[in-house]
Amino acid sequence: MPRLFAIGLLCCTPALAGETSPSADLVDLVHQDCGSCHGLTLKGGLGPDIRPQSLSHYDVETLSTVVLDGIPETAMPPWRPLMSEADAKRVAEYLLQGELK
Ligand code: HEC
């Protein structure tokens, strides 16, 4: 069932609620919420391809900062209001490796 990005942001974000969210929720979040712009398989849409081979120039720290703060003056939003730093780091690890540790 497609979920509107705005709804995901405003109300239904259990995956973002805390650092204890199960890994599967974080993966869902990436593919649904990030996927609303980057494509469900993350190969690009409104936003660029963010599969591991496209992000190899990033390290985990830099990438989690991009996720937390967004990219100013672009459609890439900051996720800090919705995501803990620990979750952002796990998202970054997931994006870089294609799997969650
Ligand atoms: C509202 C649309 C939108 C959403 C939602 C979104 N992004 Fe983006 N993202 C973009 C756009 C547009 C860019 C390209 C910005 C630019 O021009 O540099 C981008 C860029 C990025 C980049 C940098 C890519 C590179 O090659 O440097 C990363 C990483 C990224 N997004 C990750 C995410 C993650 C992770 C999420 C979910 C937590 C997410 N994005 C959600 C629109 C979005």
Short mmCIF file of N, CA and C and ligand atoms in Angstrom, two decimals:
data_model
loop_
_atom_site.label_atom_id
_atom_site.label_comp_id
_atom_site.label_asym_id
_atom_site.label_seq_id
_atom_site.Cartn_x
_atom_site.Cartn_y
_atom_site.Cartn_z
N MET A 1 0.85 -1.19 0.00
CA MET A 1 0.00 0.00 0.00
C MET A 1 0.89 1.24 0.00
N PRO A 2 0.74 2.11 -0.96
CA PRO A 2 1.60 3.30 -1.00
C PRO A 2 1.30 4.23 0.17
N ARG A 3 2.31 4.79 0.70
CA ARG A 3 2.12 5.70 1.84
C ARG A 3 2.62 7.07 1.42
N LEU A 4 1.79 8.07 1.60
CA LEU A 4 2.21 9.42 1.22
C LEU A 4 3.32 9.89 2.12
N PHE A 5 4.29 10.54 1.50
CA PHE A 5 5.43 11.03 2.27
C PHE A 5 4.98 11.96 3.39
N ALA A 6 4.03 12.85 3.09
CA ALA A 6 3.59 13.82 4.10
C ALA A 6 2.97 13.11 5.30
N ILE A 7 2.23 12.06 5.04
CA ILE A 7 1.62 11.32 6.14
C ILE A 7 2.70 10.63 6.96
N GLY A 8 3.66 10.08 6.27
CA GLY A 8 4.78 9.45 6.96
C GLY A 8 5.48 10.43 7.89
N LEU A 9 5.63 11.66 7.42
CA LEU A 9 6.30 12.67 8.23
C LEU A 9 5.45 13.11 9.41
N LEU A 10 4.16 13.30 9.16
CA LEU A 10 3.35 13.96 10.16
C LEU A 10 2.83 13.04 11.26
N CYS A 11 2.48 11.82 10.90
CA CYS A 11 1.84 11.04 11.94
C CYS A 11 2.39 9.65 12.16
N CYS A 12 2.63 8.93 11.06
CA CYS A 12 2.83 7.50 11.22
C CYS A 12 4.30 7.12 11.16
N THR A 13 5.06 7.53 12.12
CA THR A 13 6.49 7.28 12.03
C THR A 13 7.02 6.52 13.23
N PRO A 14 6.42 5.37 13.53
CA PRO A 14 6.93 4.59 14.65
C PRO A 14 8.40 4.20 14.46
N ALA A 15 8.81 4.02 13.22
CA ALA A 15 10.19 3.62 12.98
C ALA A 15 11.15 4.71 13.44
N LEU A 16 10.64 5.94 13.55
CA LEU A 16 11.50 7.06 13.89
C LEU A 16 11.44 7.40 15.36
N ALA A 17 10.63 6.69 16.10
CA ALA A 17 10.33 7.13 17.46
C ALA A 17 11.50 7.03 18.42
N GLY A 18 12.38 6.08 18.21
CA GLY A 18 13.45 5.97 19.18
C GLY A 18 14.56 5.09 18.69
N GLU A 19 15.54 4.87 19.54
CA GLU A 19 16.71 4.12 19.12
C GLU A 19 16.50 2.62 19.21
N THR A 20 15.36 2.22 19.74
CA THR A 20 15.13 0.80 19.93
C THR A 20 14.34 0.17 18.77
N SER A 21 14.06 0.97 17.72
CA SER A 21 13.26 0.41 16.64
C SER A 21 13.95 -0.79 16.00
N PRO A 22 13.18 -1.83 15.73
CA PRO A 22 13.77 -3.02 15.11
C PRO A 22 14.34 -2.68 13.74
N SER A 23 15.36 -3.39 13.33
CA SER A 23 16.03 -3.10 12.07
C SER A 23 15.08 -3.09 10.89
N ALA A 24 14.14 -4.01 10.89
CA ALA A 24 13.23 -4.11 9.75
C ALA A 24 12.46 -2.81 9.55
N ASP A 25 12.11 -2.14 10.64
CA ASP A 25 11.40 -0.87 10.52
C ASP A 25 12.26 0.19 9.85
N LEU A 26 13.53 0.18 10.19
CA LEU A 26 14.44 1.16 9.61
C LEU A 26 14.60 0.92 8.11
N VAL A 27 14.66 -0.35 7.73
CA VAL A 27 14.75 -0.68 6.31
C VAL A 27 13.48 -0.25 5.59
N ASP A 28 12.32 -0.50 6.21
CA ASP A 28 11.06 -0.04 5.63
C ASP A 28 11.06 1.47 5.45
N LEU A 29 11.51 2.15 6.48
CA LEU A 29 11.55 3.61 6.43
C LEU A 29 12.39 4.09 5.25
N VAL A 30 13.56 3.50 5.09
CA VAL A 30 14.46 3.94 4.02
C VAL A 30 13.78 3.74 2.67
N HIS A 31 13.18 2.56 2.48
CA HIS A 31 12.61 2.29 1.16
C HIS A 31 11.32 3.07 0.93
N GLN A 32 10.54 3.34 1.99
CA GLN A 32 9.29 4.05 1.79
C GLN A 32 9.47 5.56 1.86
N ASP A 33 10.05 6.05 2.94
CA ASP A 33 10.15 7.51 3.10
C ASP A 33 11.27 8.09 2.24
N CYS A 34 12.43 7.50 2.28
CA CYS A 34 13.51 7.98 1.41
C CYS A 34 13.13 7.62 -0.02
N GLY A 35 12.50 6.45 -0.17
CA GLY A 35 12.14 5.97 -1.50
C GLY A 35 11.12 6.83 -2.21
N SER A 36 10.35 7.63 -1.43
CA SER A 36 9.39 8.49 -2.09
C SER A 36 10.09 9.51 -2.99
N CYS A 37 11.33 9.79 -2.70
CA CYS A 37 12.10 10.67 -3.59
C CYS A 37 13.21 9.92 -4.33
N HIS A 38 13.83 8.98 -3.65
CA HIS A 38 15.00 8.33 -4.26
C HIS A 38 14.62 7.05 -5.00
N GLY A 39 13.33 6.73 -5.02
CA GLY A 39 12.88 5.51 -5.68
C GLY A 39 12.82 4.36 -4.70
N LEU A 40 11.82 3.50 -4.85
CA LEU A 40 11.63 2.39 -3.90
C LEU A 40 12.84 1.49 -3.81
N THR A 41 13.58 1.37 -4.89
CA THR A 41 14.80 0.56 -4.85
C THR A 41 16.03 1.44 -4.71
N LEU A 42 15.80 2.73 -4.44
CA LEU A 42 16.86 3.71 -4.16
C LEU A 42 17.75 4.00 -5.36
N LYS A 43 17.26 3.62 -6.56
CA LYS A 43 18.13 3.86 -7.71
C LYS A 43 17.91 5.23 -8.34
N GLY A 44 17.12 6.05 -7.65
CA GLY A 44 16.97 7.42 -8.12
C GLY A 44 15.56 7.71 -8.59
N GLY A 45 15.16 8.97 -8.40
CA GLY A 45 13.85 9.44 -8.80
C GLY A 45 13.98 10.95 -8.85
N LEU A 46 13.24 11.63 -7.98
CA LEU A 46 13.47 13.06 -7.79
C LEU A 46 14.87 13.27 -7.23
N GLY A 47 15.23 12.44 -6.26
CA GLY A 47 16.58 12.48 -5.72
C GLY A 47 17.47 11.49 -6.44
N PRO A 48 18.79 11.61 -6.25
CA PRO A 48 19.73 10.75 -6.98
C PRO A 48 19.73 9.30 -6.47
N ASP A 49 20.39 8.46 -7.23
CA ASP A 49 20.69 7.08 -6.86
C ASP A 49 21.46 7.08 -5.52
N ILE A 50 20.92 6.36 -4.52
CA ILE A 50 21.64 6.28 -3.24
C ILE A 50 21.93 4.82 -2.88
N ARG A 51 22.18 4.00 -3.93
CA ARG A 51 22.62 2.63 -3.65
C ARG A 51 24.11 2.65 -3.29
N PRO A 52 24.57 1.58 -2.65
CA PRO A 52 25.94 1.58 -2.13
C PRO A 52 27.00 2.02 -3.14
N GLN A 53 26.88 1.55 -4.39
CA GLN A 53 27.93 1.88 -5.36
C GLN A 53 27.96 3.37 -5.69
N SER A 54 26.83 4.06 -5.43
CA SER A 54 26.78 5.49 -5.72
C SER A 54 27.26 6.34 -4.55
N LEU A 55 27.37 5.73 -3.39
CA LEU A 55 27.71 6.49 -2.18
C LEU A 55 29.09 6.13 -1.66
N SER A 56 29.88 5.46 -2.49
CA SER A 56 31.15 4.93 -1.99
C SER A 56 32.13 6.03 -1.56
N HIS A 57 31.87 7.27 -2.02
CA HIS A 57 32.76 8.37 -1.61
C HIS A 57 32.41 8.89 -0.22
N TYR A 58 31.34 8.39 0.38
CA TYR A 58 30.96 8.82 1.72
C TYR A 58 31.51 7.86 2.77
N ASP A 59 31.83 8.39 3.97
CA ASP A 59 31.99 7.50 5.11
C ASP A 59 30.72 7.61 5.96
N VAL A 60 30.60 6.73 6.96
CA VAL A 60 29.37 6.66 7.74
C VAL A 60 29.06 8.00 8.42
N GLU A 61 30.10 8.65 8.96
CA GLU A 61 29.88 9.91 9.69
C GLU A 61 29.31 10.98 8.76
N THR A 62 29.95 11.15 7.60
CA THR A 62 29.50 12.19 6.66
C THR A 62 28.10 11.89 6.16
N LEU A 63 27.88 10.64 5.86
CA LEU A 63 26.57 10.26 5.32
C LEU A 63 25.46 10.45 6.35
N SER A 64 25.74 10.12 7.61
CA SER A 64 24.69 10.30 8.60
C SER A 64 24.43 11.80 8.82
N THR A 65 25.44 12.63 8.64
CA THR A 65 25.23 14.08 8.73
C THR A 65 24.36 14.59 7.58
N VAL A 66 24.58 14.04 6.38
CA VAL A 66 23.74 14.41 5.24
C VAL A 66 22.28 14.05 5.54
N VAL A 67 22.07 12.86 6.12
CA VAL A 67 20.72 12.43 6.44
C VAL A 67 20.12 13.33 7.53
N LEU A 68 20.89 13.63 8.55
CA LEU A 68 20.38 14.44 9.67
C LEU A 68 20.09 15.88 9.26
N ASP A 69 20.97 16.45 8.46
CA ASP A 69 20.87 17.88 8.16
C ASP A 69 20.30 18.18 6.78
N GLY A 70 20.17 17.16 5.94
CA GLY A 70 19.69 17.40 4.58
C GLY A 70 20.74 18.12 3.76
N ILE A 71 20.35 18.52 2.56
CA ILE A 71 21.27 19.29 1.71
C ILE A 71 20.60 20.62 1.44
N PRO A 72 21.14 21.69 2.04
CA PRO A 72 20.50 23.01 1.95
C PRO A 72 20.24 23.42 0.51
N GLU A 73 19.15 24.14 0.30
CA GLU A 73 18.77 24.65 -1.02
C GLU A 73 18.38 23.55 -2.01
N THR A 74 18.19 22.33 -1.53
CA THR A 74 17.70 21.28 -2.42
C THR A 74 16.47 20.65 -1.76
N ALA A 75 15.87 19.69 -2.47
CA ALA A 75 14.68 19.02 -1.93
C ALA A 75 15.04 18.00 -0.86
N MET A 76 16.34 17.76 -0.63
CA MET A 76 16.74 16.76 0.36
C MET A 76 16.53 17.34 1.76
N PRO A 77 15.52 16.82 2.50
CA PRO A 77 15.14 17.42 3.78
C PRO A 77 16.02 16.96 4.93
N PRO A 78 16.12 17.76 5.99
CA PRO A 78 16.81 17.31 7.20
C PRO A 78 15.93 16.33 7.97
N TRP A 79 16.52 15.25 8.47
CA TRP A 79 15.75 14.24 9.18
C TRP A 79 15.96 14.33 10.69
N ARG A 80 16.78 15.30 11.11
CA ARG A 80 17.09 15.42 12.54
C ARG A 80 15.85 15.52 13.43
N PRO A 81 14.81 16.26 12.97
CA PRO A 81 13.62 16.35 13.84
C PRO A 81 12.93 15.01 14.05
N LEU A 82 13.21 14.05 13.18
CA LEU A 82 12.45 12.80 13.18
C LEU A 82 13.29 11.58 13.54
N MET A 83 14.58 11.76 13.59
CA MET A 83 15.45 10.59 13.67
C MET A 83 16.58 10.86 14.66
N SER A 84 16.85 9.87 15.51
CA SER A 84 17.97 10.04 16.43
C SER A 84 19.29 9.92 15.66
N GLU A 85 20.37 10.42 16.27
CA GLU A 85 21.68 10.30 15.61
C GLU A 85 22.06 8.83 15.43
N ALA A 86 21.67 8.01 16.41
CA ALA A 86 21.99 6.58 16.31
C ALA A 86 21.26 5.95 15.13
N ASP A 87 19.99 6.33 14.94
CA ASP A 87 19.25 5.79 13.80
C ASP A 87 19.85 6.28 12.49
N ALA A 88 20.24 7.54 12.44
CA ALA A 88 20.82 8.08 11.21
C ALA A 88 22.10 7.33 10.85
N LYS A 89 22.85 6.98 11.88
CA LYS A 89 24.08 6.24 11.64
C LYS A 89 23.78 4.84 11.10
N ARG A 90 22.72 4.24 11.64
CA ARG A 90 22.34 2.92 11.14
C ARG A 90 21.80 3.01 9.71
N VAL A 91 21.07 4.08 9.42
CA VAL A 91 20.61 4.29 8.05
C VAL A 91 21.81 4.44 7.12
N ALA A 92 22.81 5.23 7.57
CA ALA A 92 24.01 5.44 6.76
C ALA A 92 24.74 4.11 6.52
N GLU A 93 24.84 3.30 7.56
CA GLU A 93 25.49 1.99 7.40
C GLU A 93 24.71 1.12 6.43
N TYR A 94 23.39 1.20 6.55
CA TYR A 94 22.55 0.41 5.64
C TYR A 94 22.76 0.86 4.19
N LEU A 95 22.79 2.18 4.00
CA LEU A 95 22.94 2.70 2.64
C LEU A 95 24.30 2.30 2.05
N LEU A 96 25.32 2.33 2.89
CA LEU A 96 26.67 2.03 2.39
C LEU A 96 26.87 0.55 2.11
N GLN A 97 26.22 -0.28 2.93
CA GLN A 97 26.48 -1.72 2.82
C GLN A 97 25.35 -2.49 2.18
N GLY A 98 24.18 -1.85 2.07
CA GLY A 98 23.03 -2.55 1.53
C GLY A 98 22.43 -3.54 2.51
N GLU A 99 22.90 -3.52 3.75
CA GLU A 99 22.30 -4.37 4.79
C GLU A 99 22.56 -3.75 6.15
N LEU A 100 21.76 -4.16 7.13
CA LEU A 100 21.94 -3.65 8.48
C LEU A 100 22.75 -4.63 9.30
N LYS A 101 23.68 -4.08 10.07
CA LYS A 101 24.46 -4.96 10.96
C LYS A 101 23.65 -5.27 12.18
C1 HEC B 1 11.56 15.20 -0.56
C2 HEC B 1 12.45 14.36 -1.33
C3 HEC B 1 13.55 13.59 -0.61
C4 HEC B 1 13.41 12.73 0.45
C5 HEC B 1 12.14 12.32 1.19
C6 HEC B 1 14.74 12.24 0.72
N1 HEC B 1 15.65 12.79 -0.14
FE1 HEC B 1 17.63 12.44 -0.17
N2 HEC B 1 17.87 13.79 -1.67
C7 HEC B 1 16.84 14.43 -2.32
C8 HEC B 1 17.39 15.27 -3.37
C9 HEC B 1 16.61 16.13 -4.35
C10 HEC B 1 18.80 15.09 -3.31
C11 HEC B 1 19.86 15.75 -4.23
C12 HEC B 1 20.24 17.08 -3.63
C13 HEC B 1 21.29 17.74 -4.51
O1 HEC B 1 20.90 18.31 -5.53
O2 HEC B 1 22.46 17.69 -4.13
C14 HEC B 1 19.06 14.15 -2.23
C15 HEC B 1 20.32 13.73 -1.88
C16 HEC B 1 20.57 12.73 -0.98
C17 HEC B 1 21.87 12.17 -0.68
C18 HEC B 1 23.20 12.62 -1.29
C19 HEC B 1 23.46 11.77 -2.50
C20 HEC B 1 24.83 12.05 -3.11
O3 HEC B 1 25.15 11.39 -4.12
O4 HEC B 1 25.57 12.90 -2.60
C21 HEC B 1 21.71 11.18 0.23
C22 HEC B 1 22.78 10.31 0.83
C23 HEC B 1 20.30 11.13 0.53
N3 HEC B 1 19.63 12.07 -0.21
C24 HEC B 1 19.74 10.24 1.42
C25 HEC B 1 18.40 10.25 1.80
C26 HEC B 1 17.87 9.41 2.84
C27 HEC B 1 18.65 8.38 3.62
C28 HEC B 1 16.55 9.72 2.95
C29 HEC B 1 15.54 9.15 3.95
C30 HEC B 1 15.91 9.22 5.34
C31 HEC B 1 16.27 10.75 1.96
N4 HEC B 1 17.42 11.04 1.28
C32 HEC B 1 15.02 11.31 1.72
C33 HEC B 1 15.50 14.34 -2.01
C34 HEC B 1 14.95 13.61 -0.98
#
